[in-house]
mmCIF file of C-alpha atoms and ligand atoms in Angstrom:
data_model
loop_
_atom_site.group_PDB
_atom_site.id
_atom_site.type_symbol
_atom_site.label_atom_id
_atom_site.label_comp_id
_atom_site.label_asym_id
_atom_site.label_seq_id
_atom_site.Cartn_x
_atom_site.Cartn_y
_atom_site.Cartn_z
ATOM 1 C CA MET A 21 -0.125 -0.027 -0.010
ATOM 2 C CA ALA A 22 1.420 3.242 -0.755
ATOM 3 C CA ASN A 23 2.245 5.323 2.065
ATOM 4 C CA SER A 24 0.148 8.813 2.157
ATOM 5 C CA LYS A 25 2.376 10.349 4.634
ATOM 6 C CA ARG A 26 5.236 9.905 2.418
ATOM 7 C CA LYS A 27 6.866 13.795 1.901
ATOM 8 C CA ASP A 28 7.425 15.810 -1.109
ATOM 9 C CA PRO A 29 11.187 16.143 -1.885
ATOM 10 C CA LEU A 30 12.764 19.388 -1.342
ATOM 11 C CA ARG A 31 13.221 21.088 -4.750
ATOM 12 C CA ILE A 32 15.947 23.456 -5.478
ATOM 13 C CA LEU A 33 16.376 25.413 -8.649
ATOM 14 C CA PHE A 34 20.036 26.592 -8.923
ATOM 15 C CA ILE A 35 22.543 27.943 -11.034
ATOM 16 C CA SER A 36 26.443 26.964 -10.901
ATOM 17 C CA ILE A 37 29.126 28.717 -12.893
ATOM 18 C CA GLU A 38 32.044 26.748 -12.062
ATOM 19 C CA GLY A 39 30.912 24.119 -10.426
ATOM 20 C CA ASN A 40 30.680 24.759 -6.642
ATOM 21 C CA THR A 41 27.050 25.045 -6.225
ATOM 22 C CA ARG A 42 26.557 21.976 -8.404
ATOM 23 C CA SER A 43 28.913 20.169 -6.088
ATOM 24 C CA PHE A 44 26.901 21.214 -2.831
ATOM 25 C CA VAL A 45 23.491 20.450 -4.288
ATOM 26 C CA HIS A 46 24.787 16.846 -5.060
ATOM 27 C CA LYS A 47 26.087 16.606 -1.357
ATOM 28 C CA LEU A 48 22.698 17.403 -0.298
ATOM 29 C CA SER A 49 21.271 15.169 -2.410
ATOM 30 C CA GLU A 50 23.516 12.168 -1.438
ATOM 31 C CA TYR A 51 22.768 13.036 2.257
ATOM 32 C CA ALA A 52 19.268 12.894 1.773
ATOM 33 C CA GLN A 53 19.414 9.638 -0.006
ATOM 34 C CA LYS A 54 21.312 7.996 2.492
ATOM 35 C CA ALA A 55 18.772 9.265 5.517
ATOM 36 C CA HIS A 56 16.164 8.339 3.486
ATOM 37 C CA LYS A 57 17.245 4.639 2.873
ATOM 38 C CA GLN A 58 16.560 4.368 6.750
ATOM 39 C CA ASP A 59 13.379 6.315 6.908
ATOM 40 C CA GLU A 60 11.077 6.924 3.706
ATOM 41 C CA ASN A 61 9.549 9.799 5.429
ATOM 42 C CA ILE A 62 12.795 11.550 5.029
ATOM 43 C CA ARG A 63 12.499 14.108 2.349
ATOM 44 C CA LEU A 64 14.633 13.461 -0.944
ATOM 45 C CA VAL A 65 16.231 16.281 -2.998
ATOM 46 C CA GLU A 66 15.327 17.117 -6.419
ATOM 47 C CA SER A 67 17.141 19.633 -8.280
ATOM 48 C CA ILE A 68 16.976 21.861 -11.618
ATOM 49 C CA GLU A 69 20.082 23.390 -13.022
ATOM 50 C CA VAL A 70 19.433 26.798 -14.813
ATOM 51 C CA SER A 71 21.672 27.380 -17.715
ATOM 52 C CA ASP A 72 21.533 29.507 -20.717
ATOM 53 C CA ALA A 73 20.361 26.173 -22.524
ATOM 54 C CA SER A 74 17.650 25.269 -20.191
ATOM 55 C CA GLY A 75 14.846 27.086 -21.855
ATOM 56 C CA GLU A 76 11.796 28.264 -20.208
ATOM 57 C CA ILE A 77 11.157 26.456 -16.581
ATOM 58 C CA LEU A 78 7.991 26.334 -14.853
ATOM 59 C CA MET A 79 8.198 25.790 -11.039
ATOM 60 C CA LYS A 80 4.636 24.875 -10.176
ATOM 61 C CA ASP A 81 5.409 23.466 -6.573
ATOM 62 C CA PRO A 82 7.257 24.922 -3.634
ATOM 63 C CA PHE A 83 10.923 25.111 -4.165
ATOM 64 C CA VAL A 84 14.125 26.961 -2.951
ATOM 65 C CA THR A 85 16.756 28.695 -4.739
ATOM 66 C CA PHE A 86 20.561 28.413 -4.711
ATOM 67 C CA VAL A 87 22.682 31.220 -5.979
ATOM 68 C CA PRO A 88 26.239 31.864 -5.853
ATOM 69 C CA THR A 89 27.843 35.462 -5.791
ATOM 70 C CA TYR A 90 29.265 36.965 -8.991
ATOM 71 C CA LEU A 91 29.501 40.843 -8.929
ATOM 72 C CA SER A 92 31.372 43.418 -11.020
ATOM 73 C CA GLY A 93 34.031 44.715 -8.939
ATOM 74 C CA GLY A 94 33.646 47.064 -5.862
ATOM 75 C CA ASN A 95 33.445 46.380 -2.061
ATOM 76 C CA GLY A 96 29.748 45.703 -1.818
ATOM 77 C CA ILE A 97 29.065 48.772 0.345
ATOM 78 C CA HIS A 98 29.754 51.853 -1.838
ATOM 79 C CA ASN A 99 29.643 49.769 -5.234
ATOM 80 C CA GLY A 100 30.120 46.419 -6.589
ATOM 81 C CA TYR A 101 26.406 45.398 -6.564
ATOM 82 C CA THR A 102 25.986 44.551 -10.214
ATOM 83 C CA GLU A 103 24.958 40.993 -10.802
ATOM 84 C CA ILE A 104 26.937 39.333 -13.635
ATOM 85 C CA MET A 105 27.048 35.490 -14.785
ATOM 86 C CA THR A 106 23.830 34.567 -12.622
ATOM 87 C CA GLU A 107 21.073 36.589 -14.293
ATOM 88 C CA GLU A 108 19.737 33.667 -16.102
ATOM 89 C CA LEU A 109 18.470 32.405 -12.545
ATOM 90 C CA ARG A 110 16.966 35.571 -11.861
ATOM 91 C CA PHE A 111 15.370 35.845 -15.252
ATOM 92 C CA THR A 112 13.905 32.073 -14.270
ATOM 93 C CA LEU A 113 12.359 33.370 -11.199
ATOM 94 C CA GLU A 114 10.645 36.177 -12.959
ATOM 95 C CA ASP A 115 9.622 34.119 -15.695
ATOM 96 C CA GLU A 116 5.603 32.722 -15.060
ATOM 97 C CA ASP A 117 5.932 34.425 -11.457
ATOM 98 C CA ASN A 118 7.923 31.394 -10.370
ATOM 99 C CA TYR A 119 9.485 33.212 -7.769
ATOM 100 C CA LYS A 120 5.806 33.042 -5.860
ATOM 101 C CA ASN A 121 6.410 29.343 -5.070
ATOM 102 C CA CYS A 122 10.012 29.839 -3.797
ATOM 103 C CA TYR A 123 10.047 29.849 -0.198
ATOM 104 C CA GLY A 124 13.716 31.241 0.335
ATOM 105 C CA VAL A 125 17.176 31.385 -1.052
ATOM 106 C CA VAL A 126 20.516 29.774 0.013
ATOM 107 C CA GLY A 127 23.566 31.850 -0.967
ATOM 108 C CA SER A 128 27.203 31.220 -1.577
ATOM 109 C CA GLY A 129 30.373 33.145 -2.073
ATOM 110 C CA ASN A 130 33.889 33.556 -1.045
ATOM 111 C CA LYS A 131 34.615 35.183 2.226
ATOM 112 C CA ASN A 132 37.674 36.836 0.608
ATOM 113 C CA PHE A 133 35.222 39.290 -0.728
ATOM 114 C CA ASN A 134 34.240 40.778 2.504
ATOM 115 C CA ALA A 135 31.159 42.702 2.383
ATOM 116 C CA GLN A 136 30.536 41.290 -1.002
ATOM 117 C CA TYR A 137 30.137 37.730 0.510
ATOM 118 C CA GLY A 138 26.850 36.056 -0.403
ATOM 119 C CA LEU A 139 25.518 39.570 -1.459
ATOM 120 C CA THR A 140 23.596 38.036 -4.688
ATOM 121 C CA ALA A 141 21.633 35.822 -2.288
ATOM 122 C CA LYS A 142 20.845 38.732 0.025
ATOM 123 C CA HIS A 143 19.577 40.885 -3.237
ATOM 124 C CA TYR A 144 17.366 38.140 -4.324
ATOM 125 C CA ALA A 145 16.071 37.962 -0.763
ATOM 126 C CA SER A 146 14.915 41.777 -0.823
ATOM 127 C CA LYS A 147 14.056 41.802 -4.502
ATOM 128 C CA PHE A 148 11.558 38.823 -4.249
ATOM 129 C CA ASP A 149 10.626 39.323 -0.742
ATOM 130 C CA PHE A 150 11.542 35.725 0.440
ATOM 131 C CA PRO A 151 14.235 34.717 3.486
ATOM 132 C CA LEU A 152 17.545 34.417 3.153
ATOM 133 C CA ILE A 153 17.784 30.875 4.646
ATOM 134 C CA ASP A 154 21.407 30.303 4.730
ATOM 135 C CA LEU A 155 24.921 31.087 3.250
ATOM 136 C CA TYR A 156 27.783 28.645 2.937
ATOM 137 C CA GLU A 157 31.369 29.389 1.428
ATOM 138 C CA LEU A 158 32.358 27.554 -1.803
ATOM 139 C CA ARG A 159 31.539 23.805 -2.009
ATOM 140 C CA GLY A 160 30.590 23.691 1.703
ATOM 141 C CA THR A 161 31.649 21.640 4.334
ATOM 142 C CA SER A 162 29.810 18.472 5.764
ATOM 143 C CA ALA A 163 28.387 20.679 8.780
ATOM 144 C CA ASP A 164 26.990 22.977 5.967
ATOM 145 C CA VAL A 165 25.281 20.231 4.192
ATOM 146 C CA GLU A 166 23.446 18.908 7.375
ATOM 147 C CA ARG A 167 22.561 22.509 8.832
ATOM 148 C CA VAL A 168 21.202 23.439 5.190
ATOM 149 C CA TYR A 169 19.266 20.585 4.827
ATOM 150 C CA ASP A 170 17.382 20.541 8.064
ATOM 151 C CA ARG A 171 16.606 24.338 7.337
ATOM 152 C CA LEU A 172 15.137 23.514 3.756
ATOM 153 C CA VAL A 173 13.064 21.088 5.599
ATOM 154 C CA ALA A 174 11.896 23.546 7.962
ATOM 155 C CA TYR A 175 11.288 26.363 5.636
ATOM 156 C CA GLN A 176 9.249 23.974 2.937
ATOM 157 C CA THR A 177 7.381 22.269 5.669
ATOM 158 C CA GLU A 178 6.066 25.755 6.576
ATOM 159 C CA PHE A 179 5.473 27.237 3.257
ATOM 160 C CA GLU A 180 3.541 23.784 2.329
ATOM 161 C CA LYS A 181 1.383 24.588 5.524
ATOM 162 C CA LYS A 182 0.572 28.040 4.764
ATOM 163 C CA LEU A 183 -0.186 26.847 1.119
ATOM 164 C CA GLU A 184 -2.610 24.211 2.493
ATOM 165 C CA ALA A 185 -4.166 26.564 4.788
ATOM 166 C CA PHE A 186 -4.810 28.987 1.926
ATOM 167 C CA GLN A 187 -6.113 26.362 -0.482
ATOM 168 C CA ASN A 188 -8.899 25.092 2.226
HETATM 169 C C1 FMN B 220 34.670 36.753 -11.148
HETATM 170 C C2 FMN B 220 34.254 36.332 -9.976
HETATM 171 C C3 FMN B 220 33.399 37.012 -8.913
HETATM 172 C C4 FMN B 220 33.116 36.729 -7.729
HETATM 173 N N1 FMN B 220 32.486 37.531 -6.932
HETATM 174 C C5 FMN B 220 32.302 37.368 -5.424
HETATM 175 C C6 FMN B 220 31.746 38.051 -4.649
HETATM 176 O O1 FMN B 220 31.177 39.325 -5.083
HETATM 177 N N2 FMN B 220 31.338 37.709 -3.529
HETATM 178 C C7 FMN B 220 31.410 36.422 -3.127
HETATM 179 O O2 FMN B 220 31.006 35.978 -1.907
HETATM 180 N N3 FMN B 220 32.138 35.516 -3.941
HETATM 181 C C8 FMN B 220 32.272 36.166 -5.240
HETATM 182 N N4 FMN B 220 33.027 35.018 -5.926
HETATM 183 C C9 FMN B 220 33.156 33.568 -5.411
HETATM 184 C C10 FMN B 220 31.915 32.781 -5.940
HETATM 185 O O3 FMN B 220 30.780 33.111 -5.395
HETATM 186 C C11 FMN B 220 32.396 31.369 -5.372
HETATM 187 O O4 FMN B 220 33.458 30.589 -5.959
HETATM 188 C C12 FMN B 220 31.138 30.287 -5.603
HETATM 189 O O5 FMN B 220 31.355 29.104 -5.043
HETATM 190 C C13 FMN B 220 31.041 29.847 -7.243
HETATM 191 O O6 FMN B 220 29.892 29.137 -7.360
HETATM 192 P P1 FMN B 220 29.812 28.033 -8.839
HETATM 193 O O7 FMN B 220 31.050 27.499 -8.852
HETATM 194 O O8 FMN B 220 28.541 27.369 -8.105
HETATM 195 O O9 FMN B 220 29.611 29.064 -9.625
HETATM 196 C C14 FMN B 220 33.344 35.199 -7.137
HETATM 197 C C15 FMN B 220 34.208 34.546 -8.123
HETATM 198 C C16 FMN B 220 34.252 35.009 -9.321
HETATM 199 C C17 FMN B 220 35.228 34.134 -10.501
#
């Protein structure tokens, strides 16, 4: 008999220019798969990678977005705000109002960029009015994977509950 309690997967829409975000999302997926083998109510991870070749993407169900930071120069305080390389993700969030099903953003970057560290995710949070769920550096550590996974479960669960209440 099918288990009606089985939870939906965590859905991730991401972009990765040099592979770090792809690697982190892959680690999250492996972590979830391992835990799911022990308990099928533990959510798996499904991901969609945005690229210039993706074509139009429609996100009908709750999801989280992951964005690395690429900004043009500056220091992130007086200048250096202009997003480069990751715009295709922003366009995908805007397309078809996809952002309305997005319950938050996880950002990444390199702390050497000081005040610009993870700044694109902060910009997305304010532009689309969804929460900044977490930040991690480069490919992330196993502690980052566990912490981010737990936060995604909490945020997606909360979002699903609100959606359900709204629909009833
Ligand atoms: C040209 C360039 C600009 C970058 N600008 C920033 C920045 O402003 N802030 C930041 O935190 N990281 C910055 N980074 C670091 C990347 O965000 C970081 O390496 C990230 O893990 C890349 O993710 P990806 O491999 O998935 O593309 C920059 C990297 C490059 C190559």
